[in-house]
Short mmCIF file of C-alpha atoms in Angstrom, two decimals:
data_model
loop_
_atom_site.label_atom_id
_atom_site.label_comp_id
_atom_site.label_asym_id
_atom_site.label_seq_id
_atom_site.Cartn_x
_atom_site.Cartn_y
_atom_site.Cartn_z
CA GLN G 54 -24.50 -17.24 53.23
CA VAL G 55 -27.25 -19.32 51.71
CA GLN G 56 -30.69 -17.73 51.70
CA LEU G 57 -33.77 -19.92 51.94
CA VAL G 58 -37.32 -18.65 51.58
CA GLU G 59 -40.27 -20.86 52.48
CA SER G 60 -43.87 -20.52 51.33
CA GLY G 61 -47.04 -22.54 51.27
CA GLY G 62 -48.05 -22.68 54.92
CA ASP G 63 -51.79 -22.43 55.58
CA SER G 64 -54.67 -23.61 57.74
CA VAL G 65 -56.28 -26.85 56.72
CA GLN G 66 -58.57 -29.47 58.18
CA ALA G 67 -57.37 -32.89 59.25
CA GLY G 68 -57.03 -35.20 56.28
CA GLY G 69 -56.16 -32.35 53.93
CA SER G 70 -52.97 -31.65 52.00
CA LEU G 71 -50.46 -28.84 51.59
CA ARG G 72 -47.30 -28.33 49.63
CA LEU G 73 -44.51 -26.25 51.06
CA SER G 74 -41.83 -24.70 48.87
CA CYS G 75 -38.38 -23.43 49.64
CA ARG G 76 -36.41 -21.30 47.21
CA VAL G 77 -32.65 -21.57 47.69
CA SER G 78 -30.21 -18.86 46.61
CA ASP G 79 -27.12 -21.06 46.46
CA GLU G 80 -25.94 -22.06 42.99
CA ALA G 81 -24.24 -25.08 44.58
CA TYR G 82 -27.69 -26.17 45.75
CA SER G 83 -27.45 -29.70 44.39
CA GLN G 84 -24.32 -30.38 46.42
CA ARG G 85 -25.97 -29.64 49.75
CA CYS G 86 -27.96 -31.81 52.09
CA MET G 87 -31.41 -30.18 52.24
CA GLY G 88 -34.33 -30.76 54.52
CA TRP G 89 -37.31 -29.63 56.54
CA PHE G 90 -37.79 -29.47 60.30
CA ARG G 91 -40.69 -28.23 62.36
CA GLN G 92 -41.16 -26.61 65.71
CA VAL G 93 -44.07 -25.97 68.05
CA PRO G 94 -43.67 -23.15 70.62
CA GLY G 95 -42.41 -24.59 73.88
CA LYS G 96 -41.29 -27.83 72.22
CA GLY G 97 -38.10 -28.99 70.57
CA ARG G 98 -37.37 -29.07 66.89
CA GLU G 99 -38.18 -32.19 64.93
CA GLY G 100 -36.43 -33.16 61.72
CA VAL G 101 -39.14 -34.07 59.25
CA ALA G 102 -37.40 -35.01 56.00
CA SER G 103 -34.15 -34.66 54.13
CA ILE G 104 -32.85 -35.08 50.63
CA TYR G 105 -29.52 -34.96 48.86
CA PRO G 106 -30.41 -33.38 45.50
CA MET G 107 -27.43 -34.81 43.69
CA SER G 108 -28.51 -38.42 44.38
CA GLY G 109 -32.20 -37.96 45.16
CA ILE G 110 -31.85 -40.08 48.28
CA SER G 111 -34.36 -39.00 50.93
CA ASP G 112 -35.08 -39.79 54.54
CA TYR G 113 -38.11 -39.22 56.77
CA ALA G 114 -39.07 -39.07 60.41
CA ALA G 115 -41.23 -42.01 61.47
CA SER G 116 -44.04 -39.61 62.38
CA VAL G 117 -44.49 -38.49 58.78
CA LYS G 118 -43.31 -41.46 56.73
CA GLY G 119 -45.97 -42.46 54.19
CA ARG G 120 -47.74 -39.13 54.45
CA PHE G 121 -45.05 -36.56 53.53
CA THR G 122 -42.89 -36.50 50.44
CA ILE G 123 -39.78 -34.39 49.99
CA SER G 124 -38.68 -33.48 46.47
CA GLN G 125 -36.65 -30.91 44.68
CA ASP G 126 -36.21 -29.18 41.34
CA SER G 127 -32.53 -28.42 40.70
CA ALA G 128 -33.27 -26.14 37.78
CA LYS G 129 -35.44 -23.96 39.97
CA ARG G 130 -33.26 -24.50 43.07
CA THR G 131 -36.45 -25.22 44.97
CA LEU G 132 -37.19 -27.75 47.67
CA TYR G 133 -40.72 -29.06 48.26
CA LEU G 134 -42.55 -30.85 51.01
CA GLN G 135 -45.82 -32.47 49.97
CA MET G 136 -47.89 -33.13 53.08
CA ASP G 137 -50.92 -35.44 52.73
CA ASN G 138 -53.35 -36.83 55.30
CA LEU G 139 -52.46 -34.04 57.67
CA LYS G 140 -53.14 -34.49 61.36
CA PRO G 141 -53.61 -31.91 64.14
CA GLU G 142 -50.26 -32.96 65.57
CA ASP G 143 -48.59 -31.76 62.36
CA THR G 144 -49.43 -28.18 63.39
CA ALA G 145 -46.10 -26.32 63.62
CA THR G 146 -43.86 -23.78 61.96
CA TYR G 147 -41.95 -25.53 59.22
CA TYR G 148 -38.45 -24.53 58.32
CA CYS G 149 -36.31 -25.30 55.31
CA ALA G 150 -32.62 -25.90 56.10
CA ALA G 151 -29.36 -26.75 54.36
CA ARG G 152 -25.81 -27.77 55.07
CA GLY G 153 -22.78 -28.43 52.91
CA PHE G 154 -21.77 -31.88 51.74
CA ARG G 155 -19.65 -33.74 54.28
CA VAL G 156 -17.78 -36.94 53.49
CA GLY G 157 -19.03 -39.74 55.77
CA ALA G 158 -21.99 -37.76 57.09
CA PRO G 159 -25.32 -39.18 55.86
CA CYS G 160 -28.06 -36.76 54.89
CA ARG G 161 -30.68 -37.72 57.50
CA ALA G 162 -33.89 -36.14 58.68
CA THR G 163 -32.80 -36.26 62.29
CA GLY G 164 -29.90 -33.95 61.53
CA VAL G 165 -31.88 -31.22 59.79
CA PRO G 166 -32.66 -29.08 62.89
CA ASP G 167 -28.90 -28.57 63.37
CA PHE G 168 -28.18 -27.39 59.83
CA GLY G 169 -26.46 -24.00 59.72
CA ASP G 170 -28.62 -22.36 57.07
CA ARG G 171 -32.38 -22.03 57.50
CA GLY G 172 -35.31 -19.96 56.36
CA GLN G 173 -37.73 -17.86 58.33
CA GLY G 174 -40.38 -20.58 58.56
CA THR G 175 -43.94 -21.03 57.34
CA LEU G 176 -46.87 -21.82 59.60
CA VAL G 177 -49.00 -24.92 59.12
CA ASN G 178 -52.17 -25.20 61.19
CA VAL G 179 -54.23 -28.39 61.05
CA SER G 180 -57.63 -28.34 62.72
CA ALA G 181 -59.52 -31.45 63.84
#
């Protein structure tokens, strides 16, 4: 089973920035579809961003497009989420997730909450 360990969550003021990191144990990391989703207690999960490391192709939820950037470092097997111009509505626990490559299945942000492998989450709190 793939292990994913997130870090970087913190409390910031609106307009600030944070960078989340996710260390992945899988040596086949680059062949997986990777992403981030977030969840607020009492609400559903929202796919935030996704990336296919082998191609670098990424995808974003409309709510974060232009403010968040997903990236990865294959040598370090680490996934990142750069979050700029944070808003109070971005407050949530953020999870890193992964699934194996599937022919004909695009690597999209909307699918990330359903990925089979995920980390323990890291809390982001944005105050007004």
